[in-house]
Coordinates of C-alpha atoms in Angstrom, one line a residue:
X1 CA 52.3 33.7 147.3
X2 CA 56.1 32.5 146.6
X3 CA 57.7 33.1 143.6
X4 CA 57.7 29.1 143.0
X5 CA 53.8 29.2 143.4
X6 CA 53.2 32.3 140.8
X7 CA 55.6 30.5 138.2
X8 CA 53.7 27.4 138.6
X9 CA 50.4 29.5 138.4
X10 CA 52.1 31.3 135.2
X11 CA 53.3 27.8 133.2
X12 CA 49.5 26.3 134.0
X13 CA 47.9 29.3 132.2
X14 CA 50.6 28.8 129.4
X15 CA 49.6 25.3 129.4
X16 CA 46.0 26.0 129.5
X17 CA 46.3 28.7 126.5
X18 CA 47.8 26.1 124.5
X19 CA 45.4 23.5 125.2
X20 CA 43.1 26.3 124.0
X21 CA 44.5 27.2 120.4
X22 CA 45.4 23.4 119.9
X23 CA 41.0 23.1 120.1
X24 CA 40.9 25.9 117.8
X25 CA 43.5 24.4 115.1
X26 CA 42.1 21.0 115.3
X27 CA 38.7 22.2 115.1
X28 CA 39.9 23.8 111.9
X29 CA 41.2 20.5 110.2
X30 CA 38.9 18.5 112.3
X31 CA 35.7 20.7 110.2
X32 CA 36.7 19.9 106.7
X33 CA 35.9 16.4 107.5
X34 CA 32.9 16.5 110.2
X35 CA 30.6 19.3 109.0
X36 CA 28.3 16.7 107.0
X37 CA 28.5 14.1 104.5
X38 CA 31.4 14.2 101.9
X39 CA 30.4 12.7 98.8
X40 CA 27.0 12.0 99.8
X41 CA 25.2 14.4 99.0
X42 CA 25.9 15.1 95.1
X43 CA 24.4 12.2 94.3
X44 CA 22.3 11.1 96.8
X45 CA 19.2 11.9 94.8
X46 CA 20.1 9.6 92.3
X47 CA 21.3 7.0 94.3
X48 CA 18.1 6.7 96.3
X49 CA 15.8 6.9 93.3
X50 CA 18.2 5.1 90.8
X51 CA 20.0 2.5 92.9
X52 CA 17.8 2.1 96.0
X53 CA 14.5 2.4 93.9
X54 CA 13.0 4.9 95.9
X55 CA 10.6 7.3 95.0
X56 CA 11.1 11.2 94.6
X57 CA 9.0 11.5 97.9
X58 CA 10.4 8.9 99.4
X59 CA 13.9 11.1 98.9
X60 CA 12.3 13.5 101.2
X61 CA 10.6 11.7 103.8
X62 CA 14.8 10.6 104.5
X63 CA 16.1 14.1 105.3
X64 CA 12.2 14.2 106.9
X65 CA 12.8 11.8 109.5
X66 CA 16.5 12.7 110.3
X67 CA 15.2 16.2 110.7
X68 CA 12.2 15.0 113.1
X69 CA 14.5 12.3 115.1
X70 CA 17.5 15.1 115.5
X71 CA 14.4 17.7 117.2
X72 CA 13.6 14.7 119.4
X73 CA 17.1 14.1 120.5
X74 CA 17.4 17.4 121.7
X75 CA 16.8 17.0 125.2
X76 CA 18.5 13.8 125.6
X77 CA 21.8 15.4 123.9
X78 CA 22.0 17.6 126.3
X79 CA 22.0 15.5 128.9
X80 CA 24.5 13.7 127.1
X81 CA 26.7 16.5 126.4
X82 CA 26.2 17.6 130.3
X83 CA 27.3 14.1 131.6
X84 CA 30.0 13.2 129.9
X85 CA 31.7 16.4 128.5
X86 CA 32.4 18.2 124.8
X87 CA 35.0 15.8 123.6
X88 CA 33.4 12.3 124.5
X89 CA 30.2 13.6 123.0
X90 CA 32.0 14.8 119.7
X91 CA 33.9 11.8 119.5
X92 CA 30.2 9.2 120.2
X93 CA 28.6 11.5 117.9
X94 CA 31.7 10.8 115.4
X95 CA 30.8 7.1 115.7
X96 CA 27.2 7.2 115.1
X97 CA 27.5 9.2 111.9
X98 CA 30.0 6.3 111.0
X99 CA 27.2 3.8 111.9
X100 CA 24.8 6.0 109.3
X101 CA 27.1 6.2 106.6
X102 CA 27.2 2.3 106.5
X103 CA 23.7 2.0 106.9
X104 CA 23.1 3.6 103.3
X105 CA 25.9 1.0 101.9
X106 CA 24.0 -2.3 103.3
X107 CA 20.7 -1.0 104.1
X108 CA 17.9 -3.1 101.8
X109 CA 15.3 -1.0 102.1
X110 CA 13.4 2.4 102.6
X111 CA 13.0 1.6 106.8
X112 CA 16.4 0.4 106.9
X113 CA 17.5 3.6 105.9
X114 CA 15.1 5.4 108.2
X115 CA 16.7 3.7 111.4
X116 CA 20.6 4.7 110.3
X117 CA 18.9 8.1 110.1
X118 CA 17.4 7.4 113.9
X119 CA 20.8 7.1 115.3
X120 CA 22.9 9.8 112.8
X121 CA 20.6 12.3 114.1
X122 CA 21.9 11.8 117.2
X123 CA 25.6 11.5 116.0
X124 CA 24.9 15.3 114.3
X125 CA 22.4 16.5 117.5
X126 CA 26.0 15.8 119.6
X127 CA 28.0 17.1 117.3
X128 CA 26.2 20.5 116.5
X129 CA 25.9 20.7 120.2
X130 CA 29.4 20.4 121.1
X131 CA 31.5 21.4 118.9
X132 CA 30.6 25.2 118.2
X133 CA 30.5 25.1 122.1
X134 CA 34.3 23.5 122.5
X135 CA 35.7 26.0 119.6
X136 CA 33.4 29.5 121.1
X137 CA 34.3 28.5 125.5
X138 CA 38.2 28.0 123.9
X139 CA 38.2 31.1 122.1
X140 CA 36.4 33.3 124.9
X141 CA 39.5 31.6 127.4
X142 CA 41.7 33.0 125.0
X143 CA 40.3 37.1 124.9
X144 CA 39.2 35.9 121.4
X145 CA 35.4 35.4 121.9
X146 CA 35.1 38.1 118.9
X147 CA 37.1 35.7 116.1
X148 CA 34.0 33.0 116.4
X149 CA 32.8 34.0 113.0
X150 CA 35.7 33.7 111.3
X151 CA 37.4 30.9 112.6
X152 CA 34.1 28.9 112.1
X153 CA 33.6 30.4 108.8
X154 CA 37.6 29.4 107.9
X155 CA 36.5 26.2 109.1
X156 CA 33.2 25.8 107.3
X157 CA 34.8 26.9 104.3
X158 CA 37.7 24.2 104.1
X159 CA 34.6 21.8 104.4
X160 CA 32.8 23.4 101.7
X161 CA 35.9 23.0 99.3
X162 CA 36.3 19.6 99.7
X163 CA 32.5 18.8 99.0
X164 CA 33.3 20.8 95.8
X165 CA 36.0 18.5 94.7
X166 CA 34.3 15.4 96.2
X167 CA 30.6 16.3 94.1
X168 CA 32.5 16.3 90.8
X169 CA 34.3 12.9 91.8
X170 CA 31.2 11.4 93.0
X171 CA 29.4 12.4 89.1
X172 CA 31.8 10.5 87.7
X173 CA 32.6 7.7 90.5
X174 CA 28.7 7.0 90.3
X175 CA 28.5 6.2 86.7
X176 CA 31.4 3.4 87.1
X177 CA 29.5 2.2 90.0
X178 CA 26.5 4.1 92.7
X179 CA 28.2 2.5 95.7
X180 CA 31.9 4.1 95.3
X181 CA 31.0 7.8 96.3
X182 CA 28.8 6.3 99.0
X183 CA 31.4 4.8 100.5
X184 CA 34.2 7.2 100.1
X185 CA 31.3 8.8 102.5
X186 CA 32.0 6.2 104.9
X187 CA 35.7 6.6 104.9
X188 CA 35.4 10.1 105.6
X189 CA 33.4 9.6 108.4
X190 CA 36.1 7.4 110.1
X191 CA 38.6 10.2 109.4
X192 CA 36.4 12.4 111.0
X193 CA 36.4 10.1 114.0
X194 CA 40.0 9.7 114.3
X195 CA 40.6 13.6 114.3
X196 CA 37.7 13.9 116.9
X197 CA 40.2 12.3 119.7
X198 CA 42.6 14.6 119.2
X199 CA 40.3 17.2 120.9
X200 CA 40.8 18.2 124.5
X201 CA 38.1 18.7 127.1
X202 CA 37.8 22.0 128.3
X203 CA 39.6 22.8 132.3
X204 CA 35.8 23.7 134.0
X205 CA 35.4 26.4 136.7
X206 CA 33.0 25.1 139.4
X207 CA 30.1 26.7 138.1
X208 CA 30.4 25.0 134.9
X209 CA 30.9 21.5 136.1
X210 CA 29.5 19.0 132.8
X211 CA 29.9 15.9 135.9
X212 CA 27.1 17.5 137.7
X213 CA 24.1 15.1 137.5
X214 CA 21.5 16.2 134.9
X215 CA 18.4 17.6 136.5
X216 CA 15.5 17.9 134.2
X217 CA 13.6 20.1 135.9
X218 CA 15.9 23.2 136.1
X219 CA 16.9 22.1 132.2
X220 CA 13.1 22.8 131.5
X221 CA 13.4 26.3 133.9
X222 CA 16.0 27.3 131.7
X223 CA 15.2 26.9 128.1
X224 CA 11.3 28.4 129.5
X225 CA 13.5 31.5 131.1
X226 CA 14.9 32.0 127.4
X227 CA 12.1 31.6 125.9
X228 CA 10.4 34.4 127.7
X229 CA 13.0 36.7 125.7
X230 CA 11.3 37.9 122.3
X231 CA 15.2 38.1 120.5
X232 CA 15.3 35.0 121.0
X233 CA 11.8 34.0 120.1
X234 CA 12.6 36.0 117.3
X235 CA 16.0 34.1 116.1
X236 CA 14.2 30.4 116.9
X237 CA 11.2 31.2 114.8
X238 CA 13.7 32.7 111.6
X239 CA 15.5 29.4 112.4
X240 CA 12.4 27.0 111.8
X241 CA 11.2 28.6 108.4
X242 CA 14.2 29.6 106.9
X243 CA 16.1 26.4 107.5
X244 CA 13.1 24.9 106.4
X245 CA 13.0 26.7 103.2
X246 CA 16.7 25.6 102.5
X247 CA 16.0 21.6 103.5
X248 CA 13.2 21.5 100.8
X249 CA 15.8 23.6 98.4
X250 CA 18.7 21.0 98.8
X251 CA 16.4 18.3 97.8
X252 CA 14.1 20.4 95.6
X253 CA 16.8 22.0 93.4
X254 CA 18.4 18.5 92.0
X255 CA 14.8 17.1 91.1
X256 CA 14.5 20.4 89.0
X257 CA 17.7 19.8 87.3
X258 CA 16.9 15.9 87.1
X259 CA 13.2 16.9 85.3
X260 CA 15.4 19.4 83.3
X261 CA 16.8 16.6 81.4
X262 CA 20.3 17.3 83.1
X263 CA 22.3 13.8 83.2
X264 CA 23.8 12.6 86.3
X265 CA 27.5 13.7 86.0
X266 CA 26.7 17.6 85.0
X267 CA 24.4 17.3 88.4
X268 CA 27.3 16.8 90.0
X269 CA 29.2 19.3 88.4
X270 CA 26.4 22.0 89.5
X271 CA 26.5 20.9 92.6
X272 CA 30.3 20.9 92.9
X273 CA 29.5 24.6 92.2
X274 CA 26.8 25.3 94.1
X275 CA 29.2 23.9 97.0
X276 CA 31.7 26.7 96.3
X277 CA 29.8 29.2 96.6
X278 CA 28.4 27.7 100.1
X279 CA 32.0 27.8 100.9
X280 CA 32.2 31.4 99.9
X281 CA 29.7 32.1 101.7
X282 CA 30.7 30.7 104.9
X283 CA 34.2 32.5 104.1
X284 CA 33.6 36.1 103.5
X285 CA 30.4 36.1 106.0
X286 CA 32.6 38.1 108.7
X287 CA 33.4 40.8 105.6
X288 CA 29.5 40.8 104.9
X289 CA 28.3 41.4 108.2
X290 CA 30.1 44.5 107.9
X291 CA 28.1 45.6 105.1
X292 CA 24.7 44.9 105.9
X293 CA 25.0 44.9 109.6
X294 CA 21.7 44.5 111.6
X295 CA 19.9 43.7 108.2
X296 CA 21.9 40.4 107.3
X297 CA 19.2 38.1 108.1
X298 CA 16.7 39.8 106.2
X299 CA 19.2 40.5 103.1
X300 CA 19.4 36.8 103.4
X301 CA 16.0 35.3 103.6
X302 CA 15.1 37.6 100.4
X303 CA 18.3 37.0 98.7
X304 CA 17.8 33.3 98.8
X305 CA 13.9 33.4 97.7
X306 CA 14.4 35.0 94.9
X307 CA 16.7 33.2 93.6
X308 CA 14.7 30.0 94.3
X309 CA 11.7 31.8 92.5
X310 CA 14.2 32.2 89.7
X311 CA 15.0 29.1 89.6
X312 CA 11.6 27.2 89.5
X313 CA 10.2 29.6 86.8
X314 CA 13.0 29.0 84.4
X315 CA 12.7 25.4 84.7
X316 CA 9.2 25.5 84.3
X317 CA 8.6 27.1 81.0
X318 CA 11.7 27.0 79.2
X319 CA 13.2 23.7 77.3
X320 CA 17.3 23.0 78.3
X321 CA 19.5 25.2 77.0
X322 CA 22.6 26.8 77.3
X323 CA 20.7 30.3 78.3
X324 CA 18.6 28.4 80.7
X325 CA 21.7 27.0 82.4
X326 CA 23.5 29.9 82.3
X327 CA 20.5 31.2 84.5
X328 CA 19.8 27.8 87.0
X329 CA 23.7 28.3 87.3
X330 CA 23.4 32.2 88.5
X331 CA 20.8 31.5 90.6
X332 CA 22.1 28.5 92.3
X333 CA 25.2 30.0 92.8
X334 CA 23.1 33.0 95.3
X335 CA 21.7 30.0 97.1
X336 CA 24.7 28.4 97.7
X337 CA 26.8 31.7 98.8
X338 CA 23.5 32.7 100.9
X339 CA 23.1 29.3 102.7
X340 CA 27.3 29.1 103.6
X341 CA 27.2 32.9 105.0
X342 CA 23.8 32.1 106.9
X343 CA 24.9 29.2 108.8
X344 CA 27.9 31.0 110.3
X345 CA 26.1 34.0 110.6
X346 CA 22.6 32.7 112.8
X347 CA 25.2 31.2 115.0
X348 CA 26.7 34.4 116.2
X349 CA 23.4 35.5 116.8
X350 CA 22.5 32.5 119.1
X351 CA 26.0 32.1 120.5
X352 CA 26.1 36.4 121.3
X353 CA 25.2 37.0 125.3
X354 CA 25.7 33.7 126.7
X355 CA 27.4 32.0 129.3
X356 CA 28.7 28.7 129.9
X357 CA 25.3 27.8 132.0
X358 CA 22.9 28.6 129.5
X359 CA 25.2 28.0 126.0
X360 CA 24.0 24.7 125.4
X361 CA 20.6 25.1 126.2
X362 CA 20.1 28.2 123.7
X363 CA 21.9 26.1 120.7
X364 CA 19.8 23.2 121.7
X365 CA 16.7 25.6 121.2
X366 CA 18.0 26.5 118.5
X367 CA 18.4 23.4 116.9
X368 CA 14.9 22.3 117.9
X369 CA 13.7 25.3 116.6
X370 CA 15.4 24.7 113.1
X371 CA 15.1 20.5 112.7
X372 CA 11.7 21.1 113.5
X373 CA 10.5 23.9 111.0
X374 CA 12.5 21.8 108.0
X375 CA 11.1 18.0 109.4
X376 CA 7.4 19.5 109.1
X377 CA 8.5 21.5 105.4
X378 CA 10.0 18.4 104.6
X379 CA 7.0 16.0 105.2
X380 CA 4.4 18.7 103.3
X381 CA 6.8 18.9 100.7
X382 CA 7.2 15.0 99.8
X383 CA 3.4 14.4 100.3
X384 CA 2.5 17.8 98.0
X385 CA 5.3 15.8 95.1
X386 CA 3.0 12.9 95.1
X387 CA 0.2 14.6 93.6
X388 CA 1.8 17.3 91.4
X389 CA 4.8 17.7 89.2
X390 CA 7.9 19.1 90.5
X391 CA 8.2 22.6 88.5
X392 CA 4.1 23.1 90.1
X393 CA 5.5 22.5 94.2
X394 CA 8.4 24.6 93.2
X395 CA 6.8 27.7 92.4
X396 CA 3.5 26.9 95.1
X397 CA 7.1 26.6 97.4
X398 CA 8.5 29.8 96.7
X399 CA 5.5 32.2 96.9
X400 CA 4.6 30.8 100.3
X401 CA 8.2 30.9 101.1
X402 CA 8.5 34.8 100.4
X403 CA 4.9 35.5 102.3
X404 CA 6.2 33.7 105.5
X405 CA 9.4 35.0 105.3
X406 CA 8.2 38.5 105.3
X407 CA 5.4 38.4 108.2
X408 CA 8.2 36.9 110.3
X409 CA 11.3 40.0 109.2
X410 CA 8.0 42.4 110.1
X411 CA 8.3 40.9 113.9
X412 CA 11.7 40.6 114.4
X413 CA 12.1 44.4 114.0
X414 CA 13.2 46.0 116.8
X415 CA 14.5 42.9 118.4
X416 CA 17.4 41.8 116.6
X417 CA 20.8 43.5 116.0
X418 CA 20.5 46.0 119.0
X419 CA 23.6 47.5 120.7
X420 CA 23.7 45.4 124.1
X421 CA 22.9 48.5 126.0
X422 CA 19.5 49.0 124.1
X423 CA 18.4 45.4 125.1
X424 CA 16.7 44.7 128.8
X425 CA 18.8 42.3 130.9
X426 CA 16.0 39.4 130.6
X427 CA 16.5 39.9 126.4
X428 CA 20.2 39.0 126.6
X429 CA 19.5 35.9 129.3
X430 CA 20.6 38.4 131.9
X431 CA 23.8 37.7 130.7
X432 CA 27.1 40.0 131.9
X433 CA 29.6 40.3 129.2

């Protein structure tokens, strides 16, 4: 080779390195926008039940059917994702979640809300798919495969401090009027669009082609070849309950507070700290790990129930005070820490011993595995609210949340948090790191 070709060869890996870390910085503005909903989802209780006229189950039979019609979408995004590349399908996924936002400004009724909810969960199934996938490939490109945590925790955090400041406006923004913070939600979802374009597609080896046509039968090979492997068996079936257990929470939590005799701007307020913590969570997740090691998960799981059990027996037999808030405020503020440091944590363990072929098709199990478990908790749960008051599910809630949570830590000993060595090759997707 001349020295004209190897100086070519070295400024196209520059090149290529930059396109890299430019992914990775974007992807760290481009998160505080796109994670989910900004100023939704402090009051979205209330502006359901209060502006909409929904009822309480009604409020969960929403988050129900964009939990069942993201599970369904699962195949199809990948196919998406495949065809067209990352970028295009952050950036259509970017749109969709515009549509969605607009939907809950204009939509009349209950079904009208249910079909923004049929195309956001698409917008989200692309985005969840691509995006953790664009940031992990650029960071591996890089030598920096081992920073995933953090940088996605540094990004999830930004998000999480927004929402904070964006609950306590929407308290007060929803008592001059119940369609400001919804949409301000909106705008923030075109923002998040515009950022998306400023992504760039990833330079593919041959082997990882996204133009190659889809073929569904070696799609369905793979995802049965992982499946065979009991880790991760093990991470998909944690996945379905525990995300489960915190979709019920999120809407579960503000009903409690709402029953409490709590008015609507406070709500916020908790909320807007209950969104901190997430974001602390989410932060310090990488310093956590340290601690607990191959026990995180199951810290986690009983971290987060007993806090919930907390909760709902407090509310239940004790009147409002500034004691009982003082302990609602404790507890939600272990939920909230627990559910940011999960999030970024389960996604190192899906993410850990992959490759390009099979990355997607693990996180789309994986998200199958977790939209499924909280669209089925979610149904139970607003049907179960229809005959019985909200303190009753709560605590009915938590005791079968510990029991389920515990039978399914019992089986995932011994197949989680291994060295690599200790695992066979078919565990780790006979994957070569």
């Amino acid at each position: 080779m001349s020295e004209k070709d190897k100086l070519i060869n070295e400024n196209t890996n520059q090149n290529e390195r930059k396109l890299y870390e430019k992914n990775i910085k974007v992807y760290k503005k481009y998160k505080m926008f796109s994670y989910d909903f900004l100023f939704y989802f402090a009051v979205s209780v209330m502006y359901f039940t209060q502006i909409k006229g929904f009822t309480t189950s009604q409020v969960m039979y929403i988050t129900a059917f964009y939990t069942f019609f993201s599970f369904i979408w699962q195949v199809t995004a990948n196919f998406l994702v495949e065809k067209i590349g990352l970028k295009k399908s952050i950036v259509f996924g970017n749109f969709l979640v515009c549509f969605t936002s607009f939907s809950y400004i204009v939509a009349p009724s209950f079904y009208l809300v249910i079909v923004g909810e049929f195309f956001g969960s698409l917008g989200f199934t692309l985005k969840s798919l691509a995006e953790g996938t664009l940031c992990y490939s650029s960071l591996k490109r890089i030598g920096k495969r081992e920073s995933f945590s953090k940088v996605e925790g540094i990004a999830n955090s930004k998000y999480y401090y927004y929402d904070a400041i964006s609950s306590v406006l929407a308290g007060y923004l929803f008592i001059i009027d119940g369609y400001i913070p919804i949409i301000l939600c909106f705008v923030n979802s075109v923002i998040s669009l515009m950022i998306s374009l400023n992504f760039k597609d990833i330079k593919l080896n041959e082997n990882e082609n996204l133009e190659n046509k889809f073929n569904f039968k070696e799609f369905k090979c793979q995802l049965l070849t992982i499946l065979k492997s009991k880790r991760s068996k093990s991470i998909f079936l944690y996945a379905f309950f525990f995300m489960g257990i915190i979709s019920v929470t999120g809407n579960l939590y503000k009903l409690l507070l709402i029953d409490l005799g709590i008015q609507t701007q406070y709500i916020t307020m908790i909320v807007c700290l209950f969104t901190v913590l997430v974001g602390f969570g989410a932060k310090f997740v990488f310093e956590l790990e340290k601690r607990t090691k191959n026990k995180t998960l199951m810290i986690f799981a009983y971290m987060y129930i007993f806090a919930l059990a907390i909760i709902s027996i407090t509310c239940k037999n004790f009147k409002l005070s500034i004691g009982v808030l003082i302990i609602v405020m404790l507890s939600l503020s272990i939920l909230g820490f627990v559910q940011g440091a999960y999030r970024v944590a389960i996604k190192k363990y899906v993410l850990n011993f992959t490759n390009s072929g099979i990355r997607t098709k693990i996180t789309s199990l994986y998200y199958m595995a977790e939209n499924l478990g909280s669209s089925l908790m979610l149904f139970i749960s607003g049907k179960a609210l229809d005959y019985m008051p909200t303190y009753n599910f709560s605590l009915i809630f938590t005791i079968f949340s510990f029991i389920t949570m515990g039978l399914i830590l019992v089986y995932m000993k011994g197949k989680i948090g291994l060295k690599p060595e200790e695992y066979k090759s078919s565990e780790i997707n006979n994957t070569k790191l």
